[in-house]
Tab-separated table of N, CA and C in Angstrom:
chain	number	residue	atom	x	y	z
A	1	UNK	N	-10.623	-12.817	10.617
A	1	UNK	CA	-9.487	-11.938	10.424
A	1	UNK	C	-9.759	-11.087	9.178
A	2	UNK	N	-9.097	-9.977	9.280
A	2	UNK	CA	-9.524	-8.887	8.278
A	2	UNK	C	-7.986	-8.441	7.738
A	3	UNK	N	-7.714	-7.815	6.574
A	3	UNK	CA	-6.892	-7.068	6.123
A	3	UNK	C	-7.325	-6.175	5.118
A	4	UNK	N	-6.873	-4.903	5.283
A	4	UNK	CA	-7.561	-3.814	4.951
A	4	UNK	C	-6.597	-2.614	4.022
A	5	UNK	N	-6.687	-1.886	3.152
A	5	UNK	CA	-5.724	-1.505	2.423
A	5	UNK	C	-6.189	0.164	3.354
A	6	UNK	N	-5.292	1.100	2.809
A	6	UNK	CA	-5.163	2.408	2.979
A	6	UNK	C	-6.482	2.911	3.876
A	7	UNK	N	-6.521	3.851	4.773
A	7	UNK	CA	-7.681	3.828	5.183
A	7	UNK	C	-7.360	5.774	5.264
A	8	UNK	N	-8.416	6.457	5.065
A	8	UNK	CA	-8.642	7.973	5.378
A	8	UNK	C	-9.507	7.987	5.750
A	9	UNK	N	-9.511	9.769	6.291
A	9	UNK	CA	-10.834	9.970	7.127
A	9	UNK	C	-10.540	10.809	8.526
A	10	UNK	N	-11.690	11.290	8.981
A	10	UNK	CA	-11.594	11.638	10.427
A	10	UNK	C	-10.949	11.219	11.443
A	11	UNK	N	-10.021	12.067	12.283
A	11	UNK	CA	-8.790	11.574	13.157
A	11	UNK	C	-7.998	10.171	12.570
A	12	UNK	N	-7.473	10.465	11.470
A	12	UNK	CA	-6.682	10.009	11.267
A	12	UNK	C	-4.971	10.538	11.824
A	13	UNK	N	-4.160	9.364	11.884
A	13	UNK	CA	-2.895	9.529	12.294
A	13	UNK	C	-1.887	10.844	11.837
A	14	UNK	N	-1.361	12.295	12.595
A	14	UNK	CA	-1.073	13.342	11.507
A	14	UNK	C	-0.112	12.878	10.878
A	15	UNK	N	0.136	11.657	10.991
A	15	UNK	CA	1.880	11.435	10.304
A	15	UNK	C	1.394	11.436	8.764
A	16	UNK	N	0.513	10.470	8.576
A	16	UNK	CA	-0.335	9.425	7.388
A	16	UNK	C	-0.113	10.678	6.127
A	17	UNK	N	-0.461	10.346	5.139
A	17	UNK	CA	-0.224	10.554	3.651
A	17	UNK	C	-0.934	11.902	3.410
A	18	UNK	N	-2.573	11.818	3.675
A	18	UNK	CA	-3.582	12.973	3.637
A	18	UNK	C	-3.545	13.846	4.583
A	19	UNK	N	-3.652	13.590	5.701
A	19	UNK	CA	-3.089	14.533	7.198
A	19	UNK	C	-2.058	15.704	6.663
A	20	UNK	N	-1.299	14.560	6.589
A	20	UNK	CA	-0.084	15.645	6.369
A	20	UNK	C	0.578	16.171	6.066
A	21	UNK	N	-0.432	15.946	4.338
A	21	UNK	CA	-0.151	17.026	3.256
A	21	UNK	C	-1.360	18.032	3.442
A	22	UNK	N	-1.932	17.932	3.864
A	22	UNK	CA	-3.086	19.079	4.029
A	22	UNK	C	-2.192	19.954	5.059
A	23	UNK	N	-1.782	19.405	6.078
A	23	UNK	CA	-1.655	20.525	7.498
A	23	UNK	C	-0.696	20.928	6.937
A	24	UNK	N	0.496	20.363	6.197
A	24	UNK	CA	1.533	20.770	5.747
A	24	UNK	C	1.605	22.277	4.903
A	25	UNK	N	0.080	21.880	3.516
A	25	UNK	CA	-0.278	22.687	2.582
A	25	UNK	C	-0.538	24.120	3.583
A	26	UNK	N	-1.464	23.949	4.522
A	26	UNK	CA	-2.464	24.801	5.050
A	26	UNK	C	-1.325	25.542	5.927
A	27	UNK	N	-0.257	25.275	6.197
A	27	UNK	CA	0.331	26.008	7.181
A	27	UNK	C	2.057	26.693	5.857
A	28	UNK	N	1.611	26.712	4.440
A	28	UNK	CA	2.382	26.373	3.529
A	28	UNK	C	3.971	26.386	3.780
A	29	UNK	N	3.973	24.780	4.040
A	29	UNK	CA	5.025	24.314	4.294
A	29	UNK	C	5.490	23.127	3.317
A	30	UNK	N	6.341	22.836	2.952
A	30	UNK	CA	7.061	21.934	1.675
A	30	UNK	C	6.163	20.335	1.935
A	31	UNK	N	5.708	19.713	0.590
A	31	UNK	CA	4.635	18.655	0.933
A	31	UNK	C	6.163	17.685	0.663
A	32	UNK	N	6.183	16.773	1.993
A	32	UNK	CA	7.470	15.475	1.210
A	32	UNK	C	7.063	14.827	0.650
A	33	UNK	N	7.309	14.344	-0.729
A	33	UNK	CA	6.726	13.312	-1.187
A	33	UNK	C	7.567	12.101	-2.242
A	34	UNK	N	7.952	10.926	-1.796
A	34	UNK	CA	8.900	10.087	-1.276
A	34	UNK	C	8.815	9.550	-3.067
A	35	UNK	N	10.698	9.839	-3.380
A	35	UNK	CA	10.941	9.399	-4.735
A	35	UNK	C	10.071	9.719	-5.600
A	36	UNK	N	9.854	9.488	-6.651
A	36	UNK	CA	9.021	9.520	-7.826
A	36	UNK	C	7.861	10.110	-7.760
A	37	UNK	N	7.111	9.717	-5.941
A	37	UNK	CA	5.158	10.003	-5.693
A	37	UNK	C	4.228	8.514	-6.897
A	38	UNK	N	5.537	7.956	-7.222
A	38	UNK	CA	4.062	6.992	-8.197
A	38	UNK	C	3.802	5.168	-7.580
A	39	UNK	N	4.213	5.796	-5.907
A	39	UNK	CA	3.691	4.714	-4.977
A	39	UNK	C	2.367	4.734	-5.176
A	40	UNK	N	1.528	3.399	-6.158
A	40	UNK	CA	-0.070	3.246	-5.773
A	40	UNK	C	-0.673	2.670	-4.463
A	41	UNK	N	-1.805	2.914	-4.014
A	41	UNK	CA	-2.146	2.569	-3.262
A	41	UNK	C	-3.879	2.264	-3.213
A	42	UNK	N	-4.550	1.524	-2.337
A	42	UNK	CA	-5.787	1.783	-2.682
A	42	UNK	C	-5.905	2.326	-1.175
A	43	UNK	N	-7.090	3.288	-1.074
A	43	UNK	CA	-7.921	3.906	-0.263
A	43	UNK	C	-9.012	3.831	0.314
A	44	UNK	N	-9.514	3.699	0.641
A	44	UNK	CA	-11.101	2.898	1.692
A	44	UNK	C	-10.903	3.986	3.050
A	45	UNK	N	-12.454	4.838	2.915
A	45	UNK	CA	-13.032	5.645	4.246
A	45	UNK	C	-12.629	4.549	4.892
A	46	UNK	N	-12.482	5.258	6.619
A	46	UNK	CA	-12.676	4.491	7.833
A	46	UNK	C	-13.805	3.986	7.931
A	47	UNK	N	-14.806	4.617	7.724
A	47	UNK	CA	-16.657	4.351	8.057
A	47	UNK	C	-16.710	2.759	7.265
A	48	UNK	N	-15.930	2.530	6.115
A	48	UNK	CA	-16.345	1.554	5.039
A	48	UNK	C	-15.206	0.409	5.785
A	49	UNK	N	-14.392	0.905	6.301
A	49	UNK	CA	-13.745	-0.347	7.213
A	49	UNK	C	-13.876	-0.383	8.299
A	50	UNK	N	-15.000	0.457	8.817
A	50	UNK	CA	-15.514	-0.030	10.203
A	50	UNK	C	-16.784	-0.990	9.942
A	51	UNK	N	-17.132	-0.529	8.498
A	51	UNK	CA	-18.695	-1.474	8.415
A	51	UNK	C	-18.125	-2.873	7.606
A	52	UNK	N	-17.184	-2.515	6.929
A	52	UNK	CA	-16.466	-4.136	7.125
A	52	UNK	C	-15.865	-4.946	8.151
A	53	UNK	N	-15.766	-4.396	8.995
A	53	UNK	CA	-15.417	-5.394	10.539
A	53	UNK	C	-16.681	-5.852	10.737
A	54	UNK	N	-17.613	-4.726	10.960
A	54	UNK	CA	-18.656	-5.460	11.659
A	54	UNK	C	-19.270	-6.443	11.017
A	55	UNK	N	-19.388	-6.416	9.096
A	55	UNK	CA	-20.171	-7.444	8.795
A	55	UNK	C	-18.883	-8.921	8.768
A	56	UNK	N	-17.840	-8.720	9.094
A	56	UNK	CA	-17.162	-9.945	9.327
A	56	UNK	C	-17.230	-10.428	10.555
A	57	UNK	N	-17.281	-9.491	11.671
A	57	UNK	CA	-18.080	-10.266	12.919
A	57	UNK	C	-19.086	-10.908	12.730
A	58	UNK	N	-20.168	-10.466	12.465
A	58	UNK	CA	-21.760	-10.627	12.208
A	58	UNK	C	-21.609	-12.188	11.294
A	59	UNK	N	-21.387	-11.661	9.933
A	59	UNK	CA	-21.603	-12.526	8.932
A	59	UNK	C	-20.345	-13.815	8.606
A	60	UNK	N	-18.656	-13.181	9.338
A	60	UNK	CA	-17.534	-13.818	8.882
A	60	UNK	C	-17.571	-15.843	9.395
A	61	UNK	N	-17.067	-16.564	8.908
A	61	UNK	CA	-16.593	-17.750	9.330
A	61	UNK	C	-15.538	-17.816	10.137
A	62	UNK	N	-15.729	-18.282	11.194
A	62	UNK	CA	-13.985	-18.441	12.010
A	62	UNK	C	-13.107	-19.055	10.956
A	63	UNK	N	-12.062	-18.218	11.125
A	63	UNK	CA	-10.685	-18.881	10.641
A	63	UNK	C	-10.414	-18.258	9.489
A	64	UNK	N	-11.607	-17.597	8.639
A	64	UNK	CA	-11.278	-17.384	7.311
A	64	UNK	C	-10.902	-16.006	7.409
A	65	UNK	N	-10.485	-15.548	6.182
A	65	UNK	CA	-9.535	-14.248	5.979
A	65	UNK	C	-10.217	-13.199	4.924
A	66	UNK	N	-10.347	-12.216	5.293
A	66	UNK	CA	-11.404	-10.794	4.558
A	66	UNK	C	-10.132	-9.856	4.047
A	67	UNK	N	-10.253	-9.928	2.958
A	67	UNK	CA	-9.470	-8.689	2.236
A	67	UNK	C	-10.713	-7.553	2.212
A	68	UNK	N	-10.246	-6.348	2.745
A	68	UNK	CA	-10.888	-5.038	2.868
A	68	UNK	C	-10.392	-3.933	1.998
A	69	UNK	N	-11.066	-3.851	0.874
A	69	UNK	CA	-10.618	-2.536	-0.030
A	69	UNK	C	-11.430	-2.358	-0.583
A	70	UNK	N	-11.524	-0.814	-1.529
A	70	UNK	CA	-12.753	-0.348	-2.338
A	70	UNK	C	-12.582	-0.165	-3.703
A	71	UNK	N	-11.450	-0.648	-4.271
A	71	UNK	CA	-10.721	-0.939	-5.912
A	71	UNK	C	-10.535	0.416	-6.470
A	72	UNK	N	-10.012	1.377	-5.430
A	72	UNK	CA	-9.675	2.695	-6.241
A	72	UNK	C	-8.595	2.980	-5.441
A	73	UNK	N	-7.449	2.359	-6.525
A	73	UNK	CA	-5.689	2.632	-6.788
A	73	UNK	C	-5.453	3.802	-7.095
A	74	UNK	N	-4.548	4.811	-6.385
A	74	UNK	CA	-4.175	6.401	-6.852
A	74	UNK	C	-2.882	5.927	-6.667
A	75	UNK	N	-1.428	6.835	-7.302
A	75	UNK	CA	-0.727	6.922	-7.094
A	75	UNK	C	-0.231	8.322	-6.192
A	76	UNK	N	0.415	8.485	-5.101
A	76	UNK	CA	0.682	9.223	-4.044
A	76	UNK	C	0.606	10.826	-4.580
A	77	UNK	N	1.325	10.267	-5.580
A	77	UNK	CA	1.860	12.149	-6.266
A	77	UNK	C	0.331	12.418	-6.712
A	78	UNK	N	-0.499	11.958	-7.381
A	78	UNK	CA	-1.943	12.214	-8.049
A	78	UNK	C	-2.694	13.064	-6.868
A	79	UNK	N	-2.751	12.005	-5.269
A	79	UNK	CA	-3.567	12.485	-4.310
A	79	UNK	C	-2.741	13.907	-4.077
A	80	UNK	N	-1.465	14.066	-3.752
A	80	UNK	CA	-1.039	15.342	-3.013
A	80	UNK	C	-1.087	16.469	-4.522
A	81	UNK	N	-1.268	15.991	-5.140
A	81	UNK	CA	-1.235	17.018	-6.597
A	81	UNK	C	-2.817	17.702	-6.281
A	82	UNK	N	-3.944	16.633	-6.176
A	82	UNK	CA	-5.263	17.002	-6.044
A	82	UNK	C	-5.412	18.194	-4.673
A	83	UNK	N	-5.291	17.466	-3.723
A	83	UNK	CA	-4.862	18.307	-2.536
A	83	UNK	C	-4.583	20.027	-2.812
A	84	UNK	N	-3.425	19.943	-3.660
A	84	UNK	CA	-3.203	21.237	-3.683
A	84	UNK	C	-4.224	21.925	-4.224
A	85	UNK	N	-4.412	21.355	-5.440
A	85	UNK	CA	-5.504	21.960	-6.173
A	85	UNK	C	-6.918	22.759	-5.676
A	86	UNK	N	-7.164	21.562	-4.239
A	86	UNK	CA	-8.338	21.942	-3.575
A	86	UNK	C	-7.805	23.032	-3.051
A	87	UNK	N	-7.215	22.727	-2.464
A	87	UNK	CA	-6.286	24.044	-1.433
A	87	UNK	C	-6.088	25.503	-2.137
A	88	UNK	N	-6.068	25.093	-3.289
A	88	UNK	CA	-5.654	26.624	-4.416
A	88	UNK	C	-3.884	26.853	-3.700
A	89	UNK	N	-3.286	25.772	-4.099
A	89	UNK	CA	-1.740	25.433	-3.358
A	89	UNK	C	-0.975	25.447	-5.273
A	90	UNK	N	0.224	26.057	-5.105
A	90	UNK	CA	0.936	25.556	-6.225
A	90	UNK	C	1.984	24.447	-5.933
A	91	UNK	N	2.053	23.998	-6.928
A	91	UNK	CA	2.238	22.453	-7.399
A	91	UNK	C	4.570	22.645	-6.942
A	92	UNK	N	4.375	23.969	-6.979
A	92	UNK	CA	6.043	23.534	-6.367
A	92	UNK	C	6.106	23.454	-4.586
A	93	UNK	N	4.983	23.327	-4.584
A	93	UNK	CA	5.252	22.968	-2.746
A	93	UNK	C	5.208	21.962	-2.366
A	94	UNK	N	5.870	20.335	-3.664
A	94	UNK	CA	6.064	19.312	-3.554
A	94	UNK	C	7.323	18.951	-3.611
A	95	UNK	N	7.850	18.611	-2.492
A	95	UNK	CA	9.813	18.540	-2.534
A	95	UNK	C	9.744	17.173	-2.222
A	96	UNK	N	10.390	16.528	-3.425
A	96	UNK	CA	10.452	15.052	-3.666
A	96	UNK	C	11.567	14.812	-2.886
A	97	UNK	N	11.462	13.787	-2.075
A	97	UNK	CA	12.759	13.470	-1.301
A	97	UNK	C	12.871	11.963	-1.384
A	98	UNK	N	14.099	11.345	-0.802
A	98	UNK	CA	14.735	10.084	-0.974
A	98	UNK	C	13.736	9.292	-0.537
A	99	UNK	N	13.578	7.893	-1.121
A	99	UNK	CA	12.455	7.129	-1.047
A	99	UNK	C	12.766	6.161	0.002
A	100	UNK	N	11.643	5.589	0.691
A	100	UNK	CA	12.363	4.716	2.114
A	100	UNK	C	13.093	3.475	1.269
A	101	UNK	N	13.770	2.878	1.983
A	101	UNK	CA	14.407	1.667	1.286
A	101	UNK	C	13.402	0.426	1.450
A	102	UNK	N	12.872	-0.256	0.249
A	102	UNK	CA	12.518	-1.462	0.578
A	102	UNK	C	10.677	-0.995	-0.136
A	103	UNK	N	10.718	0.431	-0.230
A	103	UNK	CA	9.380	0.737	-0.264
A	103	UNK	C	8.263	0.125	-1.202
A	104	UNK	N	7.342	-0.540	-1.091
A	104	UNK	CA	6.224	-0.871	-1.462
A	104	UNK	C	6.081	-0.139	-2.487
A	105	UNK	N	5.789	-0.584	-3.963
A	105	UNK	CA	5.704	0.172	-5.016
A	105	UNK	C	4.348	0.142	-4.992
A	106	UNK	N	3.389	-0.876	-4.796
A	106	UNK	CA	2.008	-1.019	-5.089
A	106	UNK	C	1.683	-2.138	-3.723
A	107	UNK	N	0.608	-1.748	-3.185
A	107	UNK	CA	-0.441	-2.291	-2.519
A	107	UNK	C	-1.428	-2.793	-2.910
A	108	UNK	N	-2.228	-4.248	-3.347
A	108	UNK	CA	-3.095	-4.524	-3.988
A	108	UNK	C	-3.749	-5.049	-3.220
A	109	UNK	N	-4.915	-5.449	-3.426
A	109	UNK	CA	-5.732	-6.102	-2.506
A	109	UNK	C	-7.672	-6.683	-3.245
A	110	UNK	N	-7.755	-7.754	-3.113
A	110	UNK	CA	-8.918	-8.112	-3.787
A	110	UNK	C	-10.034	-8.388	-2.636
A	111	UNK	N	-10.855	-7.534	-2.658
A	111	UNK	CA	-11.540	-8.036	-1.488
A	111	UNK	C	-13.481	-8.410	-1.924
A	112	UNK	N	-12.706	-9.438	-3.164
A	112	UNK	CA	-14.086	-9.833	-3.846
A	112	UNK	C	-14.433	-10.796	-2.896
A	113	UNK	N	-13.863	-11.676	-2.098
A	113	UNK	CA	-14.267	-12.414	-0.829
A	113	UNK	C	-15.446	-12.167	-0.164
A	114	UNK	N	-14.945	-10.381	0.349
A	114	UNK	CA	-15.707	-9.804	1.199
A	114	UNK	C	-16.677	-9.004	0.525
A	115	UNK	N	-16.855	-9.188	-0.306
A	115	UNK	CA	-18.403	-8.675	-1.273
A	115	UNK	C	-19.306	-9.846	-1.070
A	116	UNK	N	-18.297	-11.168	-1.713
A	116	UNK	CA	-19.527	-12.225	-1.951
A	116	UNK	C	-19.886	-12.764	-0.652
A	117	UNK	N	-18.980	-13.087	0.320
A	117	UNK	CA	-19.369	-13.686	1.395
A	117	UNK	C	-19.797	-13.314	2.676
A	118	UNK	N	-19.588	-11.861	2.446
A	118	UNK	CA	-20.442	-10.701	3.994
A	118	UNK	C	-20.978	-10.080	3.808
A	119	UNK	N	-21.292	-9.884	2.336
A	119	UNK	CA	-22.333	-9.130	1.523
A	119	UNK	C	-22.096	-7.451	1.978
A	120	UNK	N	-20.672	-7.389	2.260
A	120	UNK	CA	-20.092	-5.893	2.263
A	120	UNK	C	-19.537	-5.398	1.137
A	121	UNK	N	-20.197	-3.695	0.469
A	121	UNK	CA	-19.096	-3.117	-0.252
A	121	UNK	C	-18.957	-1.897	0.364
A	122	UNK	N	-17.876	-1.248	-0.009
A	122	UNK	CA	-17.735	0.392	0.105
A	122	UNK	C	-18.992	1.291	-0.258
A	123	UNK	N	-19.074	2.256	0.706
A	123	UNK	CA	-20.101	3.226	0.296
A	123	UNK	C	-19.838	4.298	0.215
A	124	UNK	N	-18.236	5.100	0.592
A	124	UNK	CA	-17.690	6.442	0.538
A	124	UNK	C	-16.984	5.912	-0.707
A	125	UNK	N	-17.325	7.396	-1.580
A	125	UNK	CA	-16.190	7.444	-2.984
A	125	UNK	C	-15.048	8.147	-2.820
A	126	UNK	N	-13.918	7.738	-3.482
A	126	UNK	CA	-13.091	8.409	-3.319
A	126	UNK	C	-12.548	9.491	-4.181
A	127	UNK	N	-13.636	9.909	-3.725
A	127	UNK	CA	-14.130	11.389	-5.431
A	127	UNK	C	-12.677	11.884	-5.537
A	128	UNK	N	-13.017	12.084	-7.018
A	128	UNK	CA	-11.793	12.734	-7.929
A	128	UNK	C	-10.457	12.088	-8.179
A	129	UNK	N	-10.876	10.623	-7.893
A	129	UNK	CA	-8.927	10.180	-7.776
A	129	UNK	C	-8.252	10.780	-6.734
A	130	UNK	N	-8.419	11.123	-5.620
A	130	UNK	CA	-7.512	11.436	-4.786
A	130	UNK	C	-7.896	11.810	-3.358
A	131	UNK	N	-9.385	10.864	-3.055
A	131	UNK	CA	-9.495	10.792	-1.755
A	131	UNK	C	-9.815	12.119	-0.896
A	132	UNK	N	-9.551	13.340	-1.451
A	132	UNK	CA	-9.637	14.370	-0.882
A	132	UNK	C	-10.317	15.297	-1.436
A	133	UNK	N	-11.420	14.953	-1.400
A	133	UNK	CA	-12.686	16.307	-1.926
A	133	UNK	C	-12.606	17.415	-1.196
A	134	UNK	N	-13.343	18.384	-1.822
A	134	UNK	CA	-13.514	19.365	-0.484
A	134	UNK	C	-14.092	19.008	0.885
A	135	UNK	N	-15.044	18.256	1.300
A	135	UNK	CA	-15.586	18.178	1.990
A	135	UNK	C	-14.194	16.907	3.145
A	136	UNK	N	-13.250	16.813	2.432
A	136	UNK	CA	-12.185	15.911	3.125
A	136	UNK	C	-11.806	17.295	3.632
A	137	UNK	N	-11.319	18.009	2.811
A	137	UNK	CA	-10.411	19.008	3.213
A	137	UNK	C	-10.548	20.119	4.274
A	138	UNK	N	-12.239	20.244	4.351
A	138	UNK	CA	-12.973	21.583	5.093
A	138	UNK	C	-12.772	20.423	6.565
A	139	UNK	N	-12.555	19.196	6.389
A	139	UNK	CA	-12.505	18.514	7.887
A	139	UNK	C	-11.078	18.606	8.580
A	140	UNK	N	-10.044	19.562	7.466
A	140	UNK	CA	-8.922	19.493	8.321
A	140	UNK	C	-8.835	19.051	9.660
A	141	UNK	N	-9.085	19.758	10.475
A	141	UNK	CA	-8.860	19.700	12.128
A	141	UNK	C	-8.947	18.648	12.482
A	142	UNK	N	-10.050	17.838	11.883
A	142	UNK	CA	-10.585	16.120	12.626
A	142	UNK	C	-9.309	14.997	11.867
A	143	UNK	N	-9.353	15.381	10.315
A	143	UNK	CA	-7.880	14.848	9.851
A	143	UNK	C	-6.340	14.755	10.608
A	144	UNK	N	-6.168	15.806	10.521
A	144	UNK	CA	-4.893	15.778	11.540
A	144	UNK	C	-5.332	15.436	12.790
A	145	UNK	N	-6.267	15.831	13.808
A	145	UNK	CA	-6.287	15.002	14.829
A	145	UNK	C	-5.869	16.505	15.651
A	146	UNK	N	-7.367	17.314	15.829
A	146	UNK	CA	-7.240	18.465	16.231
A	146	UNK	C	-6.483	18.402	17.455
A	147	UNK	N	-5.361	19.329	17.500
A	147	UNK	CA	-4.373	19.888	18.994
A	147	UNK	C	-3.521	18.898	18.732
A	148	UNK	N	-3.720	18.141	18.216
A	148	UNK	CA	-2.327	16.951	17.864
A	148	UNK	C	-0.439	17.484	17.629
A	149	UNK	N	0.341	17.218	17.816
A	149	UNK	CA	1.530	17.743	18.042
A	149	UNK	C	1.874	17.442	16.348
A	150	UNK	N	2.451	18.673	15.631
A	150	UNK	CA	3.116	17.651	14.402
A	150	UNK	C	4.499	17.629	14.154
């Protein structure tokens, strides 16, 4: 069994955090971003939690439990702040709105387990604090989940 923190990347869900502040930015439309924005979270490429499944198939023990993360915590407002930046977006096209009830202030996750015992780490960085380099951003289309309804 695996558990895995934040995941970005190619065809990702358009609802999700990066999706859909980019399509949002790119079509400049108001970024929501829930209470405060100083929800942390950690982030891990898909590629780095697809190659952690496999070495927990391969290498895992039945029964035991894989924490999946790459130890780089952003807080929400940091990533959609960066975002803009890439974008050449100004910073008031962030309309803070009411926060869900119950919401997760921080997501943590230690997945020194799955270093020592599947001999997996992360290999995508999550350049700049905020997950979204240019080279995230020039992938718009595959992000949102090209022709996708939003």
């Amino acid at each position: 069994m695996t558990r895995c923190s934040n995941n970005y990347g190619p065809y990702q869900f358009p609802e999700k955090l990066i999706p859909l502040m980019i399509a949002n930015a790119l079509e400049d439309r108001k970024l929501p971003v829930y209470g405060d924005g100083m929800q942390v979270r950690d982030w891990i490429h898909v590629e780095d939690h697809c190659r952690a499944l496999l070495a927990a198939l391969e290498r895992g023990r039945s029964g035991e439990v894989y924490n999946v993360g790459s130890d780089n915590e952003w807080p929400n407002l940091l990533i959609v702040g960066r975002l803009l930046e890439i974008l050449g977006k100004a910073r008031d096209m962030i309309e803070h709105v009411k926060d869900r009830p119950g919401h997760d202030r921080r997501y943590a996750i230690d997945a020194d387990k799955a270093h020592a015992e599947l001999g997996w780490a992360p290999r995508i960085a999550f350049s700049g604090g905020a997950g979204a380099d240019r080279g995230v951003v020039r992938a718009e289309p595959r992000l949102v989940g090209a022709g996708a309804d939003r």
